[in-house]
XYZ file of C-alpha atoms in Angstrom:
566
model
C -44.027 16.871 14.095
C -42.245 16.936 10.916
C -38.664 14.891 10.318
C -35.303 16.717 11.498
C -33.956 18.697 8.748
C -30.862 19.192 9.885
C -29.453 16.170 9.131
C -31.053 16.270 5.794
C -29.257 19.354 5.070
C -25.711 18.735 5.894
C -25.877 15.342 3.767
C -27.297 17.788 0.726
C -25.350 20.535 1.251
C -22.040 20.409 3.018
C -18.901 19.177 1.799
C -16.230 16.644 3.751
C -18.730 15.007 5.440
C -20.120 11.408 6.298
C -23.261 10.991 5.616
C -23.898 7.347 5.210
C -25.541 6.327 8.380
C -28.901 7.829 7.115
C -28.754 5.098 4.178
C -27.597 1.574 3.738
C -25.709 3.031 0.459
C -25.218 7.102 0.290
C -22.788 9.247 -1.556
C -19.863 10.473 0.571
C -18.571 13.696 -1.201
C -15.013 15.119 -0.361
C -12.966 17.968 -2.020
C -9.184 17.562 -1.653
C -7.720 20.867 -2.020
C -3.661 20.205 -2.766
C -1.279 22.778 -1.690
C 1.928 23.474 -0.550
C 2.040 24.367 2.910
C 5.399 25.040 5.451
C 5.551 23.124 8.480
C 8.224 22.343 11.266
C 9.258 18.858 12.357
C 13.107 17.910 13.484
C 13.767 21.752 14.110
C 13.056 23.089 10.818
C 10.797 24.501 8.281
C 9.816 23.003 5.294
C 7.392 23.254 2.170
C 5.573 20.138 1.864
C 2.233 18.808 0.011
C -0.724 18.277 1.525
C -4.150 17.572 1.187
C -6.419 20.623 2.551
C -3.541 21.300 5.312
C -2.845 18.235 6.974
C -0.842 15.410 7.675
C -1.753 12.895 7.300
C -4.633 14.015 5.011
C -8.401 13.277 5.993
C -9.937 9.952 6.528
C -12.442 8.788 4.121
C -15.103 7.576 6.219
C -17.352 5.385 4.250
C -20.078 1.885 4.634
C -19.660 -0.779 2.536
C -21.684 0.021 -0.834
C -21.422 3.664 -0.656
C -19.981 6.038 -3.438
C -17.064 8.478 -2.896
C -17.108 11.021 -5.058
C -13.378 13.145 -4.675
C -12.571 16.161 -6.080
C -9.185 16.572 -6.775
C -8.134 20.266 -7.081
C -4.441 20.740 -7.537
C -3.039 23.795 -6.174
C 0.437 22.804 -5.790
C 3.503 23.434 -8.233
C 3.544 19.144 -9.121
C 1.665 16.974 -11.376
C -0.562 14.768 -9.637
C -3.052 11.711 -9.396
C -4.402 9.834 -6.370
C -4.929 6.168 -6.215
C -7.192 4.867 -3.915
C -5.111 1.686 -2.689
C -7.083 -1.292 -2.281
C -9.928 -0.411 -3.454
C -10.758 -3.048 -6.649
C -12.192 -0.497 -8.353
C -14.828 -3.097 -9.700
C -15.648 -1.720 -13.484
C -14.492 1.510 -12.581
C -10.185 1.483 -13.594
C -10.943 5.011 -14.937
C -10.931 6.580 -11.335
C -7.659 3.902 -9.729
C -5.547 7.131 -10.226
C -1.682 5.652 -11.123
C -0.414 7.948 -13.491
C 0.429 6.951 -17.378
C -1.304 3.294 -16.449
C -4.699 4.618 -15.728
C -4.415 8.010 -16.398
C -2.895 11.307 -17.321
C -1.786 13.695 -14.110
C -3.949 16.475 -13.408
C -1.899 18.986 -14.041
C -1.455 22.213 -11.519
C -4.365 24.914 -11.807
C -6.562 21.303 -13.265
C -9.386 19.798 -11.381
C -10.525 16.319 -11.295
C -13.235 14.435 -9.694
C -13.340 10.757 -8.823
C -16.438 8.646 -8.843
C -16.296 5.172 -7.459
C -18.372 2.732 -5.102
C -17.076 0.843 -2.769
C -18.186 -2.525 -2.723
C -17.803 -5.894 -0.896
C -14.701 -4.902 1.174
C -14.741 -3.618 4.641
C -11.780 -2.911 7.092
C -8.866 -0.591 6.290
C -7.606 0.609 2.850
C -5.890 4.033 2.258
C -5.277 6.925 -0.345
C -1.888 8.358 -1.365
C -0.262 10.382 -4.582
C 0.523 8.071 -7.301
C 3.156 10.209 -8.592
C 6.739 10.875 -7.964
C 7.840 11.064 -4.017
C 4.802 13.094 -3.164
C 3.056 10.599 -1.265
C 5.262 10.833 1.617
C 2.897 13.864 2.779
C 0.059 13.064 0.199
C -1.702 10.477 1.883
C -4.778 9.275 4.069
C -6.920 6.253 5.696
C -10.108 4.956 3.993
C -12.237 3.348 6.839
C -14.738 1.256 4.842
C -17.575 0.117 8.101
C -19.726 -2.576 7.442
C -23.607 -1.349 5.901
C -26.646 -0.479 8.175
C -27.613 -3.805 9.825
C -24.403 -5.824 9.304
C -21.828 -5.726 12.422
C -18.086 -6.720 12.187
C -17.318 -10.279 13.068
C -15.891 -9.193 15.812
C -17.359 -7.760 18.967
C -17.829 -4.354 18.640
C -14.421 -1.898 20.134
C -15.528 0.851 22.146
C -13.378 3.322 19.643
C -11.398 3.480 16.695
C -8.446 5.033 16.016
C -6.331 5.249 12.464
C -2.580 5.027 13.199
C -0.450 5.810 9.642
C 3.135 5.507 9.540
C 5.333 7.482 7.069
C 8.680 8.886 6.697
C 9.866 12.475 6.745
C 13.161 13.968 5.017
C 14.468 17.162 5.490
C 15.353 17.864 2.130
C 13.170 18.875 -0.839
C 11.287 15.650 -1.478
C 11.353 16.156 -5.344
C 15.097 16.515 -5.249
C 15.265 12.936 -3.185
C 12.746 11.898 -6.244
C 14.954 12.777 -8.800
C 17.537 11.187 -7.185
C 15.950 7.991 -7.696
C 14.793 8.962 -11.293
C 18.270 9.186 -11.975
C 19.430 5.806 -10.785
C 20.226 6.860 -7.355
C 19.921 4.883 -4.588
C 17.903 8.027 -2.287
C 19.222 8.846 0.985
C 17.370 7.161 3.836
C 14.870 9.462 5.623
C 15.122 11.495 8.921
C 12.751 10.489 10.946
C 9.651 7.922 10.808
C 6.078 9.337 11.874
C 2.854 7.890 13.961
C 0.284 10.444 12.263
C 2.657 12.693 11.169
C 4.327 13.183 13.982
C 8.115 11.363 14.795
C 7.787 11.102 18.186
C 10.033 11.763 21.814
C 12.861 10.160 20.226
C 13.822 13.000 17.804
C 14.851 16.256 18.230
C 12.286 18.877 18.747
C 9.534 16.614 18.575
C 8.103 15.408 21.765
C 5.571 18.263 22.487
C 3.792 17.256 20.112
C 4.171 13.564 20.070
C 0.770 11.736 18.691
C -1.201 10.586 21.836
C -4.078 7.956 21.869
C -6.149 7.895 24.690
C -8.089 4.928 26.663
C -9.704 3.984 29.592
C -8.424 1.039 31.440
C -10.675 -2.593 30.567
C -12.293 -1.016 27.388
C -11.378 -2.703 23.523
C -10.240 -0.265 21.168
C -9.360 -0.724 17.124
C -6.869 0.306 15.451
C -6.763 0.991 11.860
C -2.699 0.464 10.668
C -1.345 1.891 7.476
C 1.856 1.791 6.374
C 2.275 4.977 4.307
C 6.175 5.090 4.417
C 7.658 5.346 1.268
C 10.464 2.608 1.748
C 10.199 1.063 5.303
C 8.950 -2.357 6.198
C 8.114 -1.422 10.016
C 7.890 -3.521 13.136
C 5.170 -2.045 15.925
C 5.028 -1.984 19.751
C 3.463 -1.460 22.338
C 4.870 -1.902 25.691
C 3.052 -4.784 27.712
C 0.464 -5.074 25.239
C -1.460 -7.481 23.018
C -2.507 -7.026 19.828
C -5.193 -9.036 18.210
C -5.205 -8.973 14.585
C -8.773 -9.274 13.104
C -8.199 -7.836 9.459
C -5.148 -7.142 7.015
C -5.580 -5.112 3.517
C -9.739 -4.870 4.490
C -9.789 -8.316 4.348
C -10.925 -10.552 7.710
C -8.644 -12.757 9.021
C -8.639 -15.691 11.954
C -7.772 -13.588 15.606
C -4.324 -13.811 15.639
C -2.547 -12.740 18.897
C 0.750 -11.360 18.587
C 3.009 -8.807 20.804
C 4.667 -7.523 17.515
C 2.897 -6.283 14.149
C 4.853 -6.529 11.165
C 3.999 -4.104 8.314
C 5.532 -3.508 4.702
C 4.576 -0.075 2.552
C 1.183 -0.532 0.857
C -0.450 -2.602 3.907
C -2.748 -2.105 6.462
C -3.813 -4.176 9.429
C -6.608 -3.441 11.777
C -5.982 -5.041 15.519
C -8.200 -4.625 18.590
C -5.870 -3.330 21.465
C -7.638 -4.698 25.282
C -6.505 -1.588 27.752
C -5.905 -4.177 30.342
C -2.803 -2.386 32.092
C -2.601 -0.254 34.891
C -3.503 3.092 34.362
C -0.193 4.609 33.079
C 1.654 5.703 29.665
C 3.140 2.953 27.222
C 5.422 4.336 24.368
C 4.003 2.836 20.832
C 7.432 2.168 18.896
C 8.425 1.805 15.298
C 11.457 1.207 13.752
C 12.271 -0.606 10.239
C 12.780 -3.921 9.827
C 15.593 -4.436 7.453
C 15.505 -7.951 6.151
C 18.798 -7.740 3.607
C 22.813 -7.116 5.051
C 21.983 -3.287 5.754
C 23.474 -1.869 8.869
C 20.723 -2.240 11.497
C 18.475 1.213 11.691
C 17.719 2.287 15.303
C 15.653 5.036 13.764
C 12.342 4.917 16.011
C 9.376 6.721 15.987
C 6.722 7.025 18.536
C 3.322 7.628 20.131
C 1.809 7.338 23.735
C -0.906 4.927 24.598
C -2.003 7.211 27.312
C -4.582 5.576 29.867
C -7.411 8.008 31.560
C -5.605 8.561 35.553
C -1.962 8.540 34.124
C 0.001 10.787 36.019
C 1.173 13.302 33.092
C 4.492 13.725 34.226
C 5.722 10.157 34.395
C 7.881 8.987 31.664
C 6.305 6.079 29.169
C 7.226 2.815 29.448
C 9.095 1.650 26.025
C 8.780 -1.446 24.373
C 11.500 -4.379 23.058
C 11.247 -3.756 19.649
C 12.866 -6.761 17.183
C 15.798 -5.949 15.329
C 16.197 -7.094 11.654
C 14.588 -10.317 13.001
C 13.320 -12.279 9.935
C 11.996 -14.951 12.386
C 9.670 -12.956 13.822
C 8.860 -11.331 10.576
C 8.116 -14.451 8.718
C 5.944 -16.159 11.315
C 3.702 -12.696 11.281
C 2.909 -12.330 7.764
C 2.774 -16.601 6.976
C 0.807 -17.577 10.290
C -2.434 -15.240 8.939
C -5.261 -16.929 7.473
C -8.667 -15.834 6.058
C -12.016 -15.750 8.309
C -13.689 -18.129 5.692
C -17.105 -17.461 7.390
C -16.924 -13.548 6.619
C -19.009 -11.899 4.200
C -17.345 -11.812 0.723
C -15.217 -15.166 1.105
C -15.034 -16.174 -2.411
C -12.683 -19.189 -1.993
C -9.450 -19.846 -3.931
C -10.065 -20.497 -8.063
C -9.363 -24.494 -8.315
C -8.327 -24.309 -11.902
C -5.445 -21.865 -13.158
C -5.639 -20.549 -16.764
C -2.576 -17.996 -16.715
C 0.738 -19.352 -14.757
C 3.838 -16.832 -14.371
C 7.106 -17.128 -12.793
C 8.221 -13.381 -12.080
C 11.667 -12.529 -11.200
C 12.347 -9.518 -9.612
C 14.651 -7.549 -8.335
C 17.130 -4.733 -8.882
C 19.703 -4.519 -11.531
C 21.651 -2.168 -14.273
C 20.762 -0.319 -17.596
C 23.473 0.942 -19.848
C 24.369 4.094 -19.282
C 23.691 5.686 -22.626
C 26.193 8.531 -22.416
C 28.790 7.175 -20.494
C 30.299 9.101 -18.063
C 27.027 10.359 -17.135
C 24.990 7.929 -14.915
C 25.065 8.060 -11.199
C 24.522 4.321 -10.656
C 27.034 2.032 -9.071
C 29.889 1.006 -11.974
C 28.711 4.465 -13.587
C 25.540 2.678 -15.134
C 21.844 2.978 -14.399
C 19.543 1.328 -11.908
C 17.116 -0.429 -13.164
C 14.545 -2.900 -11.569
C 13.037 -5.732 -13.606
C 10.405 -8.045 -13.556
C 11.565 -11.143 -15.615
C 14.199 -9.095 -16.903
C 11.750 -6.216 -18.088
C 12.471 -2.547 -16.672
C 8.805 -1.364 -17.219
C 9.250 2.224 -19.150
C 5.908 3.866 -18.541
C 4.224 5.807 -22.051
C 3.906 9.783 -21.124
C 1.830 10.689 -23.838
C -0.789 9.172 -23.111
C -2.352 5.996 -20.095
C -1.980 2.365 -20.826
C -5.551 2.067 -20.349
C -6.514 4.721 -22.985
C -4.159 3.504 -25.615
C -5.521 -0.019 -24.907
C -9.262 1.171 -24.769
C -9.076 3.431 -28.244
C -6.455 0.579 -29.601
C -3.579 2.977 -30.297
C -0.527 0.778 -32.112
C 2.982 1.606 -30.616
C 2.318 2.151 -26.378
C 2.578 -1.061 -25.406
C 2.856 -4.722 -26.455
C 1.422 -7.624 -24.686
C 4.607 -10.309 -24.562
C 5.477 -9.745 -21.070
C 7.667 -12.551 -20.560
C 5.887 -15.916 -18.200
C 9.499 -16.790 -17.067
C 12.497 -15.006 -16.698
C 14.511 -15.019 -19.861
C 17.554 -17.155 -17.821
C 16.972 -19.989 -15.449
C 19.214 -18.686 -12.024
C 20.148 -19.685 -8.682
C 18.086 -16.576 -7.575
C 18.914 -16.428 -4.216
C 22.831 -17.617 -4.213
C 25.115 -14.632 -2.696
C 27.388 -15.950 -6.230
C 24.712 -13.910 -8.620
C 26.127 -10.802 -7.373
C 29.571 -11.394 -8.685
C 28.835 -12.250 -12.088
C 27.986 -8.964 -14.481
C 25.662 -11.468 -16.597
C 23.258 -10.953 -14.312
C 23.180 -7.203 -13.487
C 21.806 -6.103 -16.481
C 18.256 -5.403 -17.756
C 16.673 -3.130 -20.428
C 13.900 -1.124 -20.791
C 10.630 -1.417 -22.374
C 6.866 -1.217 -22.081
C 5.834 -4.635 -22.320
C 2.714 -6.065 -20.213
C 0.573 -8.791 -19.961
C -2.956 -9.650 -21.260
C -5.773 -12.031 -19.428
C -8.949 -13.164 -20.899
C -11.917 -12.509 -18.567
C -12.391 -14.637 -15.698
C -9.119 -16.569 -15.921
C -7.226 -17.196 -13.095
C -4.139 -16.195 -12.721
C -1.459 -17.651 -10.679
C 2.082 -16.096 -10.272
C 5.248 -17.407 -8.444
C 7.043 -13.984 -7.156
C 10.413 -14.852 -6.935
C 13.071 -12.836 -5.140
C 16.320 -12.438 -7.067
C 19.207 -11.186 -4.884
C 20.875 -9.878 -7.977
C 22.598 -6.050 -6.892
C 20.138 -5.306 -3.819
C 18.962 -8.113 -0.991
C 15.749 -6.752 0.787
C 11.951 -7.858 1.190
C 9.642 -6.480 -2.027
C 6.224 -5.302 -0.934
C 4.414 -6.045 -4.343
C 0.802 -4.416 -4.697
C -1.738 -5.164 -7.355
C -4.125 -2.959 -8.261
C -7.930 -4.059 -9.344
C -8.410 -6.890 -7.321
C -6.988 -8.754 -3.912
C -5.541 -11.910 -4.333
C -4.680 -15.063 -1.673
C -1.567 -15.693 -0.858
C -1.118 -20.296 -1.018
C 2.114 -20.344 0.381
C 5.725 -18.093 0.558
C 9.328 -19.269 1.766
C 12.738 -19.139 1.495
C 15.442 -19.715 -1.208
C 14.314 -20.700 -5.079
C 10.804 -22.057 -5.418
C 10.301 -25.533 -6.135
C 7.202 -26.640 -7.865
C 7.108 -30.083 -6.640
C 7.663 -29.716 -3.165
C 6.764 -26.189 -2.408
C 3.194 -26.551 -3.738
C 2.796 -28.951 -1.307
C 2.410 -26.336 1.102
C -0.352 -24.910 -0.599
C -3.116 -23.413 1.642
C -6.459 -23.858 -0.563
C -8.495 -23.858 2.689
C -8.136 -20.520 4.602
C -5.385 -18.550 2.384
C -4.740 -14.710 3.512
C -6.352 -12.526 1.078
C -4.083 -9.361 0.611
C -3.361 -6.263 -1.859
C 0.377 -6.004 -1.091
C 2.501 -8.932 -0.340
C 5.686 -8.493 1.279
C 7.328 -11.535 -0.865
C 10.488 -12.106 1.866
C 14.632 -11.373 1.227
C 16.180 -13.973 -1.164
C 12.569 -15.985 -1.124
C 9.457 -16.398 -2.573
C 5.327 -16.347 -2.661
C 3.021 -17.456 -4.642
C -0.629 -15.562 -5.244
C -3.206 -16.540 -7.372
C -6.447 -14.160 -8.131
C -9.306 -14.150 -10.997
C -9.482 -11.373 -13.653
C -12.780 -10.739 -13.448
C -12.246 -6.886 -13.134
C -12.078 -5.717 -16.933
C -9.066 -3.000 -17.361
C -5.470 -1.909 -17.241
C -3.854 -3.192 -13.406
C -0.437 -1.677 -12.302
C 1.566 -4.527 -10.124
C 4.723 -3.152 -8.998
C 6.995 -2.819 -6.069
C 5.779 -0.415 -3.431
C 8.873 0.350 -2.110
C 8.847 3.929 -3.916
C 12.841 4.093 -4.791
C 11.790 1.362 -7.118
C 8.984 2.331 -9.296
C 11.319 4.752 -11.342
C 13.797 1.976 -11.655
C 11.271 -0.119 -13.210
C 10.241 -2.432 -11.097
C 6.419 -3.078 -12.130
C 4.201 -4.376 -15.112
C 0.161 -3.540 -15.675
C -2.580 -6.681 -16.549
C -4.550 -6.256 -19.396
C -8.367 -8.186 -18.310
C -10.400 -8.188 -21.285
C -14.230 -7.259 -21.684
C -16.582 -9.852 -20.397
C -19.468 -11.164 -22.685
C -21.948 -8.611 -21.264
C -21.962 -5.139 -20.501
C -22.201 -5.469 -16.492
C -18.703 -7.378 -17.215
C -17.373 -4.903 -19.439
C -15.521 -1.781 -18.659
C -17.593 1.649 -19.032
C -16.436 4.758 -21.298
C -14.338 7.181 -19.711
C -15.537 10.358 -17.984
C -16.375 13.671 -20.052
C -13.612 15.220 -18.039
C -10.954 12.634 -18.231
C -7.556 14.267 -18.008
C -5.390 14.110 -21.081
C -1.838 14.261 -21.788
């Protein structure tokens, strides 16, 4: 008898499918279809983007060492890119999707298709719109499994389940967008979601409430993503354990915790032990808010619904912390790497590139006064080191820096802040010498293969709150992160050089600091900004320039035939 051709011909022939457990390295082929579509949460229609319908959009299911190949058509009335967060892209920056840094938007009526492999990372990464507000319905999970023959150092759950938290508004996003384009501090959003869905505490919500089923003494894993757009989240569940195995597809030590704390831009998997009575268990949300902002009661939910629960019994809800910085802190500094995991590199010994980045949230001058929005009638306007990063629109940073193209960029992004501060003293806010910043489109440059090392520095200037910062093109480990202004002689004596937690996005804390340290040996243009998405218009990022290696496996390709353009 011949071999089944059935599953021969769905892995030729049919779109939005996985495919690669007939081969230790397949293709995995999608087609994301963007379009407006109106749907009703908290009572009320409303026009949103999606990706073929949904939200959240569809889970890239891939092994480690497959290629995704996306195509991107854009039917809706917006501009748009997708970045594929987390993934390092390894010679492939073309397809990492921020607009004006990688590329130009695909434009509506436009097509694009993404080609990229996915290699050495397993666990959970996700997708989302790199452009404007959009992301808050423009998003997805990657689940990257590890390759035929090779088992998670874990044992194995009995299911999986993607959870992905986001935020939903009532009003036109674009018009909260342009609120922030304009300097505007956006209004807060309406609800938070568990897959799209707030949850029994809102109005109009609970039928159809986001419910995970399990049977009682079986493991399951969850896949977390934070997808909100602004909202450093804690997570509950009530009388439950979580065990944390993985954060930003990177293993860590178990670490057993009742509370998961996760910032915009990261993901955490943890395996979840049904060892209650059969019953329902709300799974609660709410933001944690680590400056002087009124505490937000805003909770979403989900129900952790075990097989025999009696449907008509109410859930049992959680203690969820509130603002608790404690708690916070102890989450994100107590992880450390599973050393004995495939694709441990260890941390770089020697550091070739050493920056002290300032950051926070300040003023531009208003340049027609009377005009600007901001508080004092100015402009907002983030800064790294006292640089408001003014993105290039006619054409990507990594085009003009590819063809050489004078006049898009320069390459003296600042290594210390122009002004030597008491950063974290409540004092900085009263003195206007501080507010301001400027703007300009001014980025830094790396040889190959240096390491880099960068103190991130929290500067309380007009705005107090945690800053989830996200590099793109490569993870890095996280030595150490505190409180108040970093000292070089006695904070790097808490450097972890051991077992460091490798991460994408680091949520450096409120009036504190961490320090990361990664090597450039991914040749390109890297975005690192804030991924709190109020701030990316205020200017609140830079991009790394990594230089050509000496061969051409270390060098970065041409771009594709069908690149966008400007």
């Amino acid at each position: 008898m011949g071999r089944p051709v059935l599953p021969l011909l769905i892995c030729a022939l049919v779109v939005s499918v996985f495919c690669s457990s007939f081969a230790s390295a397949a293709i995995v082929e999608h087609t994301f279809n963007v379009e407006d579509v109106i749907v009703n949460r908290l009572c009320r229609d409303r026009t949103i983007t999606t990706v073929n319908g949904s939200l959240p959009g569809p889970t890239l299911l891939v092994q480690e060492g497959d290629t995704l190949i996306i195509h991107v058509i854009n039917n809706s009335p917006y501009n748009m890119t997708i970045h594929w967060h987390g993934i390092t892209q390894m010679r492939s920056a073309w397809a990492d999707g921020p607009e004006y840094v990688t590329q130009c938007p695909i434009v509506p009526g436009n097509r694009y298709t993404y080609k990229f492999n996915v290699t050495e990372q397993e666990g959970t990464l996700w997708w989302h719109a790199h452009i404007t507000f959009v992301r808050e319905t423009v998003h997805g999970a990657i689940v990257i499994r590890p390759r035929a023959g090779r088992s998670y150092p874990f044992p194995k759950p009995y299911k999986e389940y993607p959870l992905i938290f986001g935020e939903w508004w009532n009003a036109n996003i674009m018009d909260i967008s342009n609120m922030a384009v304009a300097g505007v501090r956006p209004n807060d959003s309406d609800a938070y979601t568990i897959n799209g869905q707030p949850g029994d505490l809102y109005n109009c919500s609970s039928d159809h409430t986001t419910r995970f089923r399990v049977k009682q003494g079986k493991t399951y894993l969850f896949r977390i993503v934070n997808a909100a757009l602004n909202a450093q989240l804690f997570f509950k569940i009530a009388d439950h354990k979580f065990t944390v195995v993985a954060v930003d597809a990177a293993y860590v030590n178990p670490y057993v915790t009742d509370v998961v704390v996760i910032a915009p831009g990261q993901t955490a998997d943890v395996l979840l032990k049904a060892d209650q009575k059969p019953g329902l268990y709300y799974m609660a949300a709410r933001p944690y808010l680590s400056g002087p902002e009124v505490p937000n009661n805003s909770t979403t939910t989900a129900i952790l619904a075990y097989k025999g629960a009696q449907k008509s019994s109410t859930p049992k809800m959680p203690v969820l912390p509130i603002n608790d910085t404690a708690i916070a802190f102890k989450f994100y500094n107590e992880l450390t790497r599973l050393v004995t995991s495939r694709f441990w590199a260890g941390v770089p010994s020697k550091v070739d590139e050493d920056y002290f980045v300032a950051f926070g949230v300040g003023l531009i001058a208003c340049e027609k006064p009377g005009t600007c929005q901001g508080p004092f009638g100015q402009t907002v306007g983030a800064f790294m080191n006292n640089v408001s990063l003014e993105l290039p629109t006619k054409m990507s940073l990594l085009e003009a820096y590819v063809q050489n193209v004078d006049g898009v960029f320069t390459t003296d992004f600042p290594k210390q802040p122009p002004v030597e501060l008491d950063y974290t003293s409540p004092n900085i806010t009263l003195d206007p010498a501080t507010w301001f910043t400027s703007k300009s489109t001014k980025i830094i440059k790396v040889k190959y293969n240096s390491t880099v090392q960068m103190v991130l520095q929290n500067q309380v200037t007009l705005a107090q709150e945690s800053h989830p910062m996200h590099l793109h093109g490569t993870n890095f480990v996280v030595l150490a992160q505190g409180f108040g202004n970093y000292n070089a002689a006695e904070d790097s004596k808490k450097f972890n050089l051991v077992n460091p937690q490798e991460r994408n996005t680091i949520a450096v804390p409120t009036a504190g600091w961490a320090v990361i340290r990664f090597r450039a040996n991914n040749p390109g243009v890297w975005f690192m900004h804030c991924h709190i998405e109020k701030h990316v218009p205020w200017g609140l990022a830079t991009a790394i320039i990594v230089e050509n290696g000496p061969t051409p496996d270390t060098s970065l390709p041409p771009p594709p035939s069908d690149f966008p353009k400007c």
